[in-house]
PDB file of C-alpha atoms in Angstrom:
ATOM      1  CA  UNK U   1       0.000   0.000   0.000  1.00  0.00           C
ATOM      2  CA  UNK U   2       1.299   3.461  -0.896  1.00  0.00           C
ATOM      3  CA  UNK U   3       0.578   6.281   1.569  1.00  0.00           C
ATOM      4  CA  UNK U   4       1.070  10.036   1.056  1.00  0.00           C
ATOM      5  CA  UNK U   5       0.647  12.209   4.184  1.00  0.00           C
ATOM      6  CA  UNK U   6      -1.284  15.476   3.894  1.00  0.00           C
ATOM      7  CA  UNK U   7      -0.041  19.005   4.657  1.00  0.00           C
ATOM      8  CA  UNK U   8       2.644  19.025   7.391  1.00  0.00           C
ATOM      9  CA  UNK U   9       2.215  15.384   8.379  1.00  0.00           C
ATOM     10  CA  UNK U  10       5.044  12.859   8.209  1.00  0.00           C
ATOM     11  CA  UNK U  11       5.076   9.044   8.033  1.00  0.00           C
ATOM     12  CA  UNK U  12       7.765   7.583  10.334  1.00  0.00           C
ATOM     13  CA  UNK U  13       8.872   3.994  10.949  1.00  0.00           C
ATOM     14  CA  UNK U  14      10.296   3.367  14.418  1.00  0.00           C
ATOM     15  CA  UNK U  15      13.875   2.103  14.535  1.00  0.00           C
ATOM     16  CA  UNK U  16      14.592  -0.982  16.625  1.00  0.00           C
ATOM     17  CA  UNK U  17      16.009  -0.420  20.087  1.00  0.00           C
ATOM     18  CA  UNK U  18      19.003  -2.326  21.491  1.00  0.00           C
ATOM     19  CA  UNK U  19      17.908  -5.474  23.349  1.00  0.00           C
ATOM     20  CA  UNK U  20      20.916  -5.562  25.700  1.00  0.00           C
ATOM     21  CA  UNK U  21      22.270  -3.008  28.139  1.00  0.00           C
ATOM     22  CA  UNK U  22      25.938  -1.986  28.211  1.00  0.00           C
ATOM     23  CA  UNK U  23      26.496  -4.434  31.071  1.00  0.00           C
ATOM     24  CA  UNK U  24      25.130  -7.322  28.983  1.00  0.00           C
ATOM     25  CA  UNK U  25      21.717  -7.627  30.614  1.00  0.00           C
ATOM     26  CA  UNK U  26      19.015  -8.686  28.142  1.00  0.00           C
ATOM     27  CA  UNK U  27      15.831  -6.643  28.479  1.00  0.00           C
ATOM     28  CA  UNK U  28      12.572  -8.628  28.108  1.00  0.00           C
ATOM     29  CA  UNK U  29       9.895  -7.391  25.678  1.00  0.00           C
ATOM     30  CA  UNK U  30       7.502  -6.518  28.504  1.00  0.00           C
ATOM     31  CA  UNK U  31      10.010  -4.075  30.055  1.00  0.00           C
ATOM     32  CA  UNK U  32      11.043  -2.314  26.836  1.00  0.00           C
ATOM     33  CA  UNK U  33       9.935   1.200  26.069  1.00  0.00           C
ATOM     34  CA  UNK U  34       8.950   2.102  22.542  1.00  0.00           C
ATOM     35  CA  UNK U  35      11.837   3.805  20.766  1.00  0.00           C
ATOM     36  CA  UNK U  36      11.650   7.558  20.189  1.00  0.00           C
ATOM     37  CA  UNK U  37      13.884   7.358  17.127  1.00  0.00           C
ATOM     38  CA  UNK U  38      12.658   6.646  13.628  1.00  0.00           C
ATOM     39  CA  UNK U  39      13.181   7.024   9.906  1.00  0.00           C
ATOM     40  CA  UNK U  40      11.066   9.317   7.730  1.00  0.00           C
ATOM     41  CA  UNK U  41       9.295   7.211   5.086  1.00  0.00           C
ATOM     42  CA  UNK U  42       7.104   9.887   3.450  1.00  0.00           C
ATOM     43  CA  UNK U  43       6.278  13.578   3.905  1.00  0.00           C
ATOM     44  CA  UNK U  44       3.384  15.797   2.978  1.00  0.00           C
ATOM     45  CA  UNK U  45       3.777  18.895   0.797  1.00  0.00           C
ATOM     46  CA  UNK U  46       3.973  21.306   3.769  1.00  0.00           C
ATOM     47  CA  UNK U  47       1.746  23.668   5.692  1.00  0.00           C
ATOM     48  CA  UNK U  48      -0.212  26.477   4.018  1.00  0.00           C
ATOM     49  CA  UNK U  49       0.487  30.028   5.227  1.00  0.00           C
ATOM     50  CA  UNK U  50      -2.073  32.870   5.332  1.00  0.00           C
ATOM     51  CA  UNK U  51      -1.313  33.848   1.733  1.00  0.00           C
ATOM     52  CA  UNK U  52      -1.996  30.301   0.507  1.00  0.00           C
ATOM     53  CA  UNK U  53       1.583  29.325  -0.362  1.00  0.00           C
ATOM     54  CA  UNK U  54       3.275  26.193   0.984  1.00  0.00           C
ATOM     55  CA  UNK U  55       5.891  26.299   3.746  1.00  0.00           C
ATOM     56  CA  UNK U  56       8.473  23.576   3.078  1.00  0.00           C
ATOM     57  CA  UNK U  57       9.090  20.924   5.732  1.00  0.00           C
ATOM     58  CA  UNK U  58      12.394  20.770   7.609  1.00  0.00           C
ATOM     59  CA  UNK U  59      12.730  16.995   7.123  1.00  0.00           C
ATOM     60  CA  UNK U  60      12.896  14.827   4.029  1.00  0.00           C
ATOM     61  CA  UNK U  61      12.449  11.146   3.231  1.00  0.00           C
ATOM     62  CA  UNK U  62      15.270   9.014   4.632  1.00  0.00           C
ATOM     63  CA  UNK U  63      16.103  11.329   7.581  1.00  0.00           C
ATOM     64  CA  UNK U  64      16.591   9.755  11.021  1.00  0.00           C
ATOM     65  CA  UNK U  65      14.583  11.730  13.579  1.00  0.00           C
ATOM     66  CA  UNK U  66      13.876  11.901  17.301  1.00  0.00           C
ATOM     67  CA  UNK U  67      10.260  12.512  18.271  1.00  0.00           C
ATOM     68  CA  UNK U  68       8.173  13.046  21.384  1.00  0.00           C
ATOM     69  CA  UNK U  69       7.331   9.921  23.402  1.00  0.00           C
ATOM     70  CA  UNK U  70       3.578   9.974  22.747  1.00  0.00           C
ATOM     71  CA  UNK U  71       3.716  11.655  19.332  1.00  0.00           C
ATOM     72  CA  UNK U  72       1.640  10.688  16.358  1.00  0.00           C
ATOM     73  CA  UNK U  73      -0.950   8.084  15.540  1.00  0.00           C
ATOM     74  CA  UNK U  74       0.073   4.459  15.104  1.00  0.00           C
ATOM     75  CA  UNK U  75      -0.920   2.811  11.818  1.00  0.00           C
ATOM     76  CA  UNK U  76      -0.204  -0.642  10.418  1.00  0.00           C
ATOM     77  CA  UNK U  77       0.876  -0.633   6.761  1.00  0.00           C
ATOM     78  CA  UNK U  78       1.529  -3.999   5.091  1.00  0.00           C
ATOM     79  CA  UNK U  79       2.227  -5.623   8.469  1.00  0.00           C
ATOM     80  CA  UNK U  80       4.701  -2.934   9.643  1.00  0.00           C
ATOM     81  CA  UNK U  81       3.931  -0.437  12.406  1.00  0.00           C
ATOM     82  CA  UNK U  82       4.373   3.230  11.463  1.00  0.00           C
ATOM     83  CA  UNK U  83       3.497   6.597  12.973  1.00  0.00           C
ATOM     84  CA  UNK U  84       1.807   9.531  11.281  1.00  0.00           C
ATOM     85  CA  UNK U  85       2.733  12.748  13.068  1.00  0.00           C
ATOM     86  CA  UNK U  86       2.904  16.472  12.536  1.00  0.00           C
ATOM     87  CA  UNK U  87       6.233  18.143  11.878  1.00  0.00           C
ATOM     88  CA  UNK U  88       5.885  19.889  15.271  1.00  0.00           C
ATOM     89  CA  UNK U  89       6.154  16.490  17.039  1.00  0.00           C
ATOM     90  CA  UNK U  90       9.672  15.961  15.686  1.00  0.00           C
ATOM     91  CA  UNK U  91      12.298  17.137  18.160  1.00  0.00           C
ATOM     92  CA  UNK U  92      15.494  16.746  16.094  1.00  0.00           C
ATOM     93  CA  UNK U  93      17.073  15.288  12.974  1.00  0.00           C
ATOM     94  CA  UNK U  94      19.893  12.826  13.727  1.00  0.00           C
ATOM     95  CA  UNK U  95      22.969  13.383  11.548  1.00  0.00           C
TER      96      UNK U  95
END
């Protein structure tokens, strides 16, 4: 399925979190927190300003991003979990 977000919304796939701590302790699935890092899969065209022109987004497809813990709406696309969120929910781009 192909999905194109609208306006300033962004489709993000969560990146997997490390299953072991630095000390070698394996963390069970029930104790893991959802990762707050992901990869941008698709972006919308941008927000409209008062004059009706588009404001470009600060992220592009392929960027690794950090986002707020409870940001976005979870969706399942072809068996993979993704998030659709607004650009405002993204905290930083990882370089």
